[in-house]
Amino acid sequence: MRYAKSLNLLFEAAKERNLSPEDCLVGTGLSVAGLADETMRLTTAQEAIAIENLVRAADDEIGLGSDVGRRMHVHMFGIWGFAILTSPTLRAAIQTAIKFIKLSFVIADMKLSESDDRARLVFGMKQLPESIHDFILERHATVAITFIKEILQLSYTDPFTVETVRSSPQYCDRLSAVMTVNVAARAVQPALAFPAEWLDKALPKSDPQTLQYCLKQCEVLLKDSDNEMMPWSARVREVLIDHIGEEIKIEPVASQFNVTERTLRRRLTDEGSSFRAIYTDVRLSVAYELLETTGMNTETVSWRVGYAESASFIRAFTKKFGKKPGEIKRKKS
């Protein structure tokens, strides 16, 4: 899951082309009002659809991706960007960028390769619609050039080459003019190439103490990001299991995720679930396990999973499993 802020840059480019944010969001399941929520997340697939809508509406404009990429300034990338800028060498900066790529707006896979005297940032796009590959190459290459120029304090772009799998000389010439870099056709993979000797140069902005702080923060954010990849229903289940014997409402659960009750309800609905359904399922599933493994009686299990009245528990249990709690036989150890 990704922060929805990246869509704001698409909206800016769309507005300059007399297109609305709604034009970009067709088919994404997202709304402009919903995106006002700063905690809102979107999937890579949703962002890809939004990009596809913009590319189509702009008649496959050459350089559109580069235009959006130029709006991505270094400061927008937060601690990830600072970790890159304060790395000891360009190689280390790229390795850090790739390791913590989930913290960025990059949606292509990225790897570093070297051959002869050239280094390449290779962008893997197999998971993305082919219709947006040009846009993604343009955007990612533009952002990479911006970072490398900042890191090495360059004022020129001559040594860079954007390598495209396309064979059209017209496309290459037009993109070269827009990006003011060399563009090479018929590449095996889309990539940004530059002199390999740059990789191990000491960087003028290197700062070991700042770097270590940034890397620690990136580790924390990456862990949180991995947790956010879990479906909301799974995250809610984890909280409810931790509080299985308590009568718990949705408000404190939502607060643990730093979202409002309304936001949590909406996200569960988007997954085809609800807080009440998850709560009931967790309580009854734990109850079944207790009955089967501990031999506790119905009244005790009812209390252990948070039911105030055993009669209510028996009705809910029977409805879910088709048998009464007293019919569950303890497993032999």
Tab-separated table of N, CA and C in Angstrom, residues 208-324:
chain	number	residue	atom	x	y	z
A	208	PRO	N	28.175	10.863	7.907
A	208	PRO	CA	27.965	9.554	8.551
A	208	PRO	C	26.941	9.564	9.674
A	209	GLN	N	26.974	10.586	10.536
A	209	GLN	CA	26.045	10.626	11.661
A	209	GLN	C	24.609	10.802	11.183
A	210	THR	N	24.419	11.736	10.251
A	210	THR	CA	23.080	11.957	9.711
A	210	THR	C	22.590	10.719	8.978
A	211	LEU	N	23.490	10.070	8.237
A	211	LEU	CA	23.134	8.867	7.504
A	211	LEU	C	22.648	7.771	8.445
A	212	GLN	N	23.391	7.531	9.539
A	212	GLN	CA	22.999	6.478	10.475
A	212	GLN	C	21.645	6.757	11.093
A	213	TYR	N	21.401	8.007	11.411
A	213	TYR	CA	20.080	8.377	11.949
A	213	TYR	C	18.994	8.103	10.911
A	214	CYS	N	19.244	8.524	9.670
A	214	CYS	CA	18.261	8.338	8.605
A	214	CYS	C	17.984	6.862	8.333
A	215	LEU	N	19.057	6.056	8.343
A	215	LEU	CA	18.884	4.621	8.081
A	215	LEU	C	18.054	3.962	9.175
A	216	LYS	N	18.273	4.362	10.424
A	216	LYS	CA	17.476	3.806	11.520
A	216	LYS	C	16.008	4.170	11.364
A	217	GLN	N	15.755	5.419	10.983
A	217	GLN	CA	14.371	5.846	10.784
A	217	GLN	C	13.739	5.121	9.603
A	218	CYS	N	14.526	4.901	8.559
A	218	CYS	CA	14.015	4.168	7.392
A	218	CYS	C	13.642	2.732	7.780
A	219	GLU	N	14.453	2.111	8.637
A	219	GLU	CA	14.155	0.751	9.103
A	219	GLU	C	12.821	0.718	9.827
A	220	VAL	N	12.597	1.697	10.677
A	220	VAL	CA	11.327	1.774	11.414
A	220	VAL	C	10.161	1.963	10.458
A	221	LEU	N	10.321	2.906	9.522
A	221	LEU	CA	9.244	3.183	8.576
A	221	LEU	C	8.980	1.996	7.667
A	222	LEU	N	10.043	1.287	7.289
A	222	LEU	CA	9.873	0.119	6.425
A	222	LEU	C	9.106	-0.975	7.154
A	223	LYS	N	9.405	-1.162	8.434
A	223	LYS	CA	8.676	-2.147	9.224
A	223	LYS	C	7.204	-1.775	9.303
A	224	ASP	N	6.937	-0.485	9.547
A	224	ASP	CA	5.546	-0.026	9.582
A	224	ASP	C	4.878	-0.215	8.238
A	225	SER	N	5.649	0.055	7.162
A	225	SER	CA	5.108	-0.104	5.808
A	225	SER	C	4.748	-1.553	5.530
A	226	ASP	N	5.608	-2.481	5.989
A	226	ASP	CA	5.310	-3.906	5.805
A	226	ASP	C	4.034	-4.292	6.536
A	227	ASN	N	3.861	-3.729	7.747
A	227	ASN	CA	2.639	-4.006	8.493
A	227	ASN	C	1.421	-3.457	7.781
A	228	GLU	N	1.607	-2.315	7.116
A	228	GLU	CA	0.485	-1.702	6.411
A	228	GLU	C	0.095	-2.471	5.168
A	229	MET	N	0.961	-3.396	4.732
A	229	MET	CA	0.600	-4.231	3.592
A	229	MET	C	-0.470	-5.253	3.975
A	230	MET	N	-0.626	-5.499	5.283
A	230	MET	CA	-1.658	-6.417	5.734
A	230	MET	C	-3.027	-5.830	5.447
A	231	PRO	N	-3.987	-6.643	5.068
A	231	PRO	CA	-5.355	-6.137	4.925
A	231	PRO	C	-5.837	-5.553	6.254
A	232	TRP	N	-6.716	-4.572	6.168
A	232	TRP	CA	-7.224	-3.950	7.391
A	232	TRP	C	-7.949	-4.955	8.264
A	233	SER	N	-8.650	-5.887	7.649
A	233	SER	CA	-9.374	-6.886	8.436
A	233	SER	C	-8.410	-7.740	9.257
A	234	ALA	N	-7.234	-8.057	8.682
A	234	ALA	CA	-6.239	-8.847	9.409
A	234	ALA	C	-5.657	-8.055	10.569
A	235	ARG	N	-5.427	-6.754	10.352
A	235	ARG	CA	-4.892	-5.926	11.425
A	235	ARG	C	-5.883	-5.802	12.580
A	236	VAL	N	-7.160	-5.646	12.220
A	236	VAL	CA	-8.197	-5.552	13.251
A	236	VAL	C	-8.283	-6.864	14.036
A	237	ARG	N	-8.181	-7.991	13.323
A	237	ARG	CA	-8.227	-9.291	13.993
A	237	ARG	C	-7.118	-9.409	15.038
A	238	GLU	N	-5.917	-8.945	14.686
A	238	GLU	CA	-4.794	-9.031	15.619
A	238	GLU	C	-5.072	-8.264	16.908
A	239	VAL	N	-5.646	-7.059	16.755
A	239	VAL	CA	-5.956	-6.249	17.937
A	239	VAL	C	-7.031	-6.934	18.778
A	240	LEU	N	-8.057	-7.455	18.134
A	240	LEU	CA	-9.150	-8.088	18.870
A	240	LEU	C	-8.685	-9.348	19.606
A	241	ILE	N	-7.807	-10.106	18.978
A	241	ILE	CA	-7.285	-11.307	19.648
A	241	ILE	C	-6.483	-10.923	20.893
A	242	ASP	N	-5.739	-9.815	20.800
A	242	ASP	CA	-4.972	-9.347	21.960
A	242	ASP	C	-5.877	-8.931	23.114
A	243	HIS	N	-7.138	-8.586	22.795
A	243	HIS	CA	-8.087	-8.111	23.810
A	243	HIS	C	-9.314	-9.016	23.853
A	244	ILE	N	-9.092	-10.316	23.684
A	244	ILE	CA	-10.190	-11.242	23.469
A	244	ILE	C	-11.187	-11.295	24.636
A	245	GLY	N	-10.748	-11.083	25.851
A	245	GLY	CA	-11.661	-11.185	26.983
A	245	GLY	C	-12.388	-9.901	27.311
A	246	GLU	N	-12.170	-8.871	26.516
A	246	GLU	CA	-12.733	-7.553	26.809
A	246	GLU	C	-13.891	-7.225	25.876
A	247	GLU	N	-14.757	-6.390	26.359
A	247	GLU	CA	-15.815	-5.837	25.509
A	247	GLU	C	-15.201	-4.618	24.833
A	248	ILE	N	-14.869	-4.724	23.573
A	248	ILE	CA	-14.128	-3.650	22.909
A	248	ILE	C	-14.933	-3.055	21.768
A	249	LYS	N	-14.854	-1.752	21.630
A	249	LYS	CA	-15.571	-1.046	20.569
A	249	LYS	C	-14.588	-0.613	19.478
A	250	ILE	N	-15.120	-0.098	18.394
A	250	ILE	CA	-14.278	0.214	17.240
A	250	ILE	C	-13.377	1.427	17.473
A	251	GLU	N	-13.833	2.379	18.313
A	251	GLU	CA	-13.055	3.616	18.470
A	251	GLU	C	-11.629	3.375	18.954
A	252	PRO	N	-11.419	2.607	20.033
A	252	PRO	CA	-10.024	2.381	20.465
A	252	PRO	C	-9.209	1.570	19.472
A	253	VAL	N	-9.865	0.712	18.700
A	253	VAL	CA	-9.146	-0.052	17.677
A	253	VAL	C	-8.653	0.901	16.590
A	254	ALA	N	-9.534	1.794	16.142
A	254	ALA	CA	-9.156	2.772	15.112
A	254	ALA	C	-8.004	3.652	15.588
A	255	SER	N	-8.042	4.029	16.875
A	255	SER	CA	-6.996	4.917	17.394
A	255	SER	C	-5.627	4.250	17.370
A	256	GLN	N	-5.587	2.924	17.471
A	256	GLN	CA	-4.303	2.226	17.406
A	256	GLN	C	-3.661	2.340	16.027
A	257	PHE	N	-4.479	2.564	14.998
A	257	PHE	CA	-3.965	2.706	13.637
A	257	PHE	C	-3.880	4.167	13.220
A	258	ASN	N	-4.159	5.076	14.172
A	258	ASN	CA	-4.116	6.524	13.899
A	258	ASN	C	-5.069	6.926	12.774
A	259	VAL	N	-6.233	6.295	12.769
A	259	VAL	CA	-7.278	6.675	11.819
A	259	VAL	C	-8.567	6.894	12.590
A	260	THR	N	-9.532	7.547	11.959
A	260	THR	CA	-10.818	7.763	12.604
A	260	THR	C	-11.679	6.515	12.500
A	261	GLU	N	-12.699	6.457	13.344
A	261	GLU	CA	-13.644	5.333	13.280
A	261	GLU	C	-14.258	5.246	11.881
A	262	ARG	N	-14.617	6.402	11.329
A	262	ARG	CA	-15.239	6.433	10.008
A	262	ARG	C	-14.302	5.866	8.941
A	263	THR	N	-13.023	6.246	9.022
A	263	THR	CA	-12.040	5.750	8.049
A	263	THR	C	-11.872	4.238	8.155
A	264	LEU	N	-11.783	3.737	9.376
A	264	LEU	CA	-11.618	2.298	9.562
A	264	LEU	C	-12.825	1.533	9.037
A	265	ARG	N	-14.021	2.042	9.321
A	265	ARG	CA	-15.235	1.376	8.814
A	265	ARG	C	-15.216	1.334	7.288
A	266	ARG	N	-14.801	2.451	6.675
A	266	ARG	CA	-14.793	2.505	5.210
A	266	ARG	C	-13.791	1.511	4.635
A	267	ARG	N	-12.624	1.408	5.256
A	267	ARG	CA	-11.600	0.510	4.726
A	267	ARG	C	-12.001	-0.956	4.882
A	268	LEU	N	-12.683	-1.270	5.970
A	268	LEU	CA	-13.184	-2.633	6.145
A	268	LEU	C	-14.283	-2.940	5.131
A	269	THR	N	-15.118	-1.943	4.868
A	269	THR	CA	-16.172	-2.114	3.865
A	269	THR	C	-15.566	-2.360	2.491
A	270	ASP	N	-14.503	-1.628	2.181
A	270	ASP	CA	-13.826	-1.811	0.891
A	270	ASP	C	-13.289	-3.232	0.740
A	271	GLU	N	-12.972	-3.882	1.866
A	271	GLU	CA	-12.482	-5.260	1.835
A	271	GLU	C	-13.611	-6.277	1.947
A	272	GLY	N	-14.865	-5.776	1.951
A	272	GLY	CA	-16.017	-6.663	2.017
A	272	GLY	C	-16.276	-7.203	3.409
A	273	SER	N	-15.876	-6.436	4.412
A	273	SER	CA	-16.057	-6.893	5.779
A	273	SER	C	-16.605	-5.764	6.633
A	274	SER	N	-16.676	-6.010	7.942
A	274	SER	CA	-17.127	-4.992	8.888
A	274	SER	C	-16.531	-5.303	10.253
A	275	PHE	N	-16.498	-4.291	11.111
A	275	PHE	CA	-15.941	-4.496	12.449
A	275	PHE	C	-16.754	-5.529	13.208
A	276	ARG	N	-18.067	-5.443	13.138
A	276	ARG	CA	-18.930	-6.378	13.873
A	276	ARG	C	-18.696	-7.819	13.418
A	277	ALA	N	-18.593	-8.009	12.089
A	277	ALA	CA	-18.400	-9.364	11.568
A	277	ALA	C	-17.060	-9.941	12.017
A	278	ILE	N	-16.005	-9.122	11.970
A	278	ILE	CA	-14.681	-9.593	12.394
A	278	ILE	C	-14.681	-9.888	13.885
A	279	TYR	N	-15.281	-9.007	14.662
A	279	TYR	CA	-15.341	-9.172	16.114
A	279	TYR	C	-16.037	-10.486	16.483
A	280	THR	N	-17.180	-10.726	15.858
A	280	THR	CA	-17.925	-11.960	16.136
A	280	THR	C	-17.119	-13.192	15.737
A	281	ASP	N	-16.488	-13.125	14.556
A	281	ASP	CA	-15.726	-14.271	14.065
A	281	ASP	C	-14.545	-14.583	14.975
A	282	VAL	N	-13.831	-13.550	15.431
A	282	VAL	CA	-12.681	-13.747	16.304
A	282	VAL	C	-13.118	-14.394	17.617
A	283	ARG	N	-14.161	-13.861	18.237
A	283	ARG	CA	-14.611	-14.381	19.525
A	283	ARG	C	-15.030	-15.846	19.421
A	284	LEU	N	-15.809	-16.149	18.380
A	284	LEU	CA	-16.331	-17.510	18.260
A	284	LEU	C	-15.249	-18.506	17.843
A	285	SER	N	-14.304	-18.065	17.008
A	285	SER	CA	-13.214	-18.955	16.600
A	285	SER	C	-12.309	-19.296	17.779
A	286	VAL	N	-12.018	-18.296	18.608
A	286	VAL	CA	-11.226	-18.539	19.805
A	286	VAL	C	-11.998	-19.446	20.764
A	287	ALA	N	-13.295	-19.221	20.876
A	287	ALA	CA	-14.129	-20.057	21.744
A	287	ALA	C	-14.084	-21.517	21.314
A	288	TYR	N	-14.185	-21.757	20.016
A	288	TYR	CA	-14.143	-23.124	19.497
A	288	TYR	C	-12.818	-23.799	19.882
A	289	GLU	N	-11.728	-23.040	19.728
A	289	GLU	CA	-10.407	-23.585	20.047
A	289	GLU	C	-10.293	-23.901	21.538
A	290	LEU	N	-10.843	-23.029	22.393
A	290	LEU	CA	-10.791	-23.267	23.836
A	290	LEU	C	-11.600	-24.515	24.209
A	291	LEU	N	-12.767	-24.645	23.611
A	291	LEU	CA	-13.603	-25.809	23.898
A	291	LEU	C	-12.913	-27.100	23.460
A	292	GLU	N	-12.230	-27.026	22.331
A	292	GLU	CA	-11.629	-28.219	21.739
A	292	GLU	C	-10.302	-28.609	22.401
A	293	THR	N	-9.619	-27.633	22.954
A	293	THR	CA	-8.274	-27.927	23.464
A	293	THR	C	-8.160	-27.917	24.981
A	294	THR	N	-9.063	-27.219	25.684
A	294	THR	CA	-8.925	-27.099	27.140
A	294	THR	C	-9.977	-27.872	27.915
A	295	GLY	N	-11.101	-28.152	27.290
A	295	GLY	CA	-12.164	-28.833	28.022
A	295	GLY	C	-12.941	-27.921	28.941
A	296	MET	N	-12.786	-26.605	28.810
A	296	MET	CA	-13.557	-25.655	29.621
A	296	MET	C	-15.041	-25.830	29.326
A	297	ASN	N	-15.872	-25.512	30.309
A	297	ASN	CA	-17.310	-25.591	30.069
A	297	ASN	C	-17.802	-24.360	29.314
A	298	THR	N	-19.025	-24.430	28.853
A	298	THR	CA	-19.587	-23.374	28.009
A	298	THR	C	-19.599	-22.022	28.707
A	299	GLU	N	-19.985	-21.984	29.948
A	299	GLU	CA	-20.090	-20.716	30.674
A	299	GLU	C	-18.715	-20.045	30.812
A	300	THR	N	-17.704	-20.838	31.114
A	300	THR	CA	-16.350	-20.281	31.283
A	300	THR	C	-15.814	-19.741	29.966
A	301	VAL	N	-16.000	-20.507	28.893
A	301	VAL	CA	-15.522	-20.057	27.580
A	301	VAL	C	-16.260	-18.794	27.155
A	302	SER	N	-17.554	-18.766	27.397
A	302	SER	CA	-18.346	-17.585	27.067
A	302	SER	C	-17.756	-16.339	27.717
A	303	TRP	N	-17.416	-16.469	29.002
A	303	TRP	CA	-16.830	-15.343	29.731
A	303	TRP	C	-15.443	-15.006	29.202
A	304	ARG	N	-14.643	-16.028	28.875
A	304	ARG	CA	-13.272	-15.807	28.421
A	304	ARG	C	-13.215	-15.046	27.101
A	305	VAL	N	-14.214	-15.209	26.242
A	305	VAL	CA	-14.191	-14.514	24.946
A	305	VAL	C	-15.041	-13.241	24.950
A	306	GLY	N	-15.447	-12.804	26.129
A	306	GLY	CA	-16.053	-11.480	26.242
A	306	GLY	C	-17.565	-11.398	26.189
A	307	TYR	N	-18.265	-12.519	26.276
A	307	TYR	CA	-19.725	-12.467	26.277
A	307	TYR	C	-20.229	-12.272	27.706
A	308	ALA	N	-21.138	-11.323	27.883
A	308	ALA	CA	-21.704	-11.076	29.206
A	308	ALA	C	-22.723	-12.145	29.581
A	309	GLU	N	-23.405	-12.706	28.581
A	309	GLU	CA	-24.420	-13.725	28.834
A	309	GLU	C	-24.112	-14.980	28.026
A	310	SER	N	-24.130	-16.134	28.673
A	310	SER	CA	-23.821	-17.376	27.962
A	310	SER	C	-24.901	-17.717	26.944
A	311	ALA	N	-26.136	-17.277	27.185
A	311	ALA	CA	-27.221	-17.567	26.237
A	311	ALA	C	-26.940	-16.917	24.886
A	312	SER	N	-26.467	-15.667	24.917
A	312	SER	CA	-26.132	-14.975	23.677
A	312	SER	C	-24.978	-15.679	22.967
A	313	PHE	N	-24.008	-16.117	23.740
A	313	PHE	CA	-22.868	-16.844	23.188
A	313	PHE	C	-23.317	-18.136	22.512
A	314	ILE	N	-24.185	-18.907	23.187
A	314	ILE	CA	-24.644	-20.184	22.632
A	314	ILE	C	-25.373	-19.970	21.313
A	315	ARG	N	-26.231	-18.953	21.250
A	315	ARG	CA	-26.965	-18.673	20.002
A	315	ARG	C	-26.007	-18.338	18.864
A	316	ALA	N	-25.051	-17.450	19.137
A	316	ALA	CA	-24.095	-17.034	18.094
A	316	ALA	C	-23.213	-18.204	17.658
A	317	PHE	N	-22.760	-18.991	18.628
A	317	PHE	CA	-21.893	-20.138	18.338
A	317	PHE	C	-22.623	-21.166	17.482
A	318	THR	N	-23.847	-21.471	17.849
A	318	THR	CA	-24.643	-22.464	17.116
A	318	THR	C	-24.928	-22.003	15.692
A	319	LYS	N	-25.189	-20.708	15.538
A	319	LYS	CA	-25.446	-20.160	14.206
A	319	LYS	C	-24.214	-20.272	13.314
A	320	LYS	N	-23.042	-20.040	13.887
A	320	LYS	CA	-21.817	-20.053	13.085
A	320	LYS	C	-21.360	-21.466	12.748
A	321	PHE	N	-21.387	-22.362	13.727
A	321	PHE	CA	-20.788	-23.682	13.536
A	321	PHE	C	-21.799	-24.816	13.333
A	322	GLY	N	-23.087	-24.513	13.511
A	322	GLY	CA	-24.101	-25.538	13.293
A	322	GLY	C	-24.190	-26.553	14.409
A	323	LYS	N	-23.564	-26.308	15.527
A	323	LYS	CA	-23.650	-27.188	16.703
A	323	LYS	C	-23.451	-26.344	17.953
A	324	LYS	N	-23.988	-26.805	19.054
A	324	LYS	CA	-23.882	-26.070	20.300
A	324	LYS	C	-22.487	-26.235	20.906
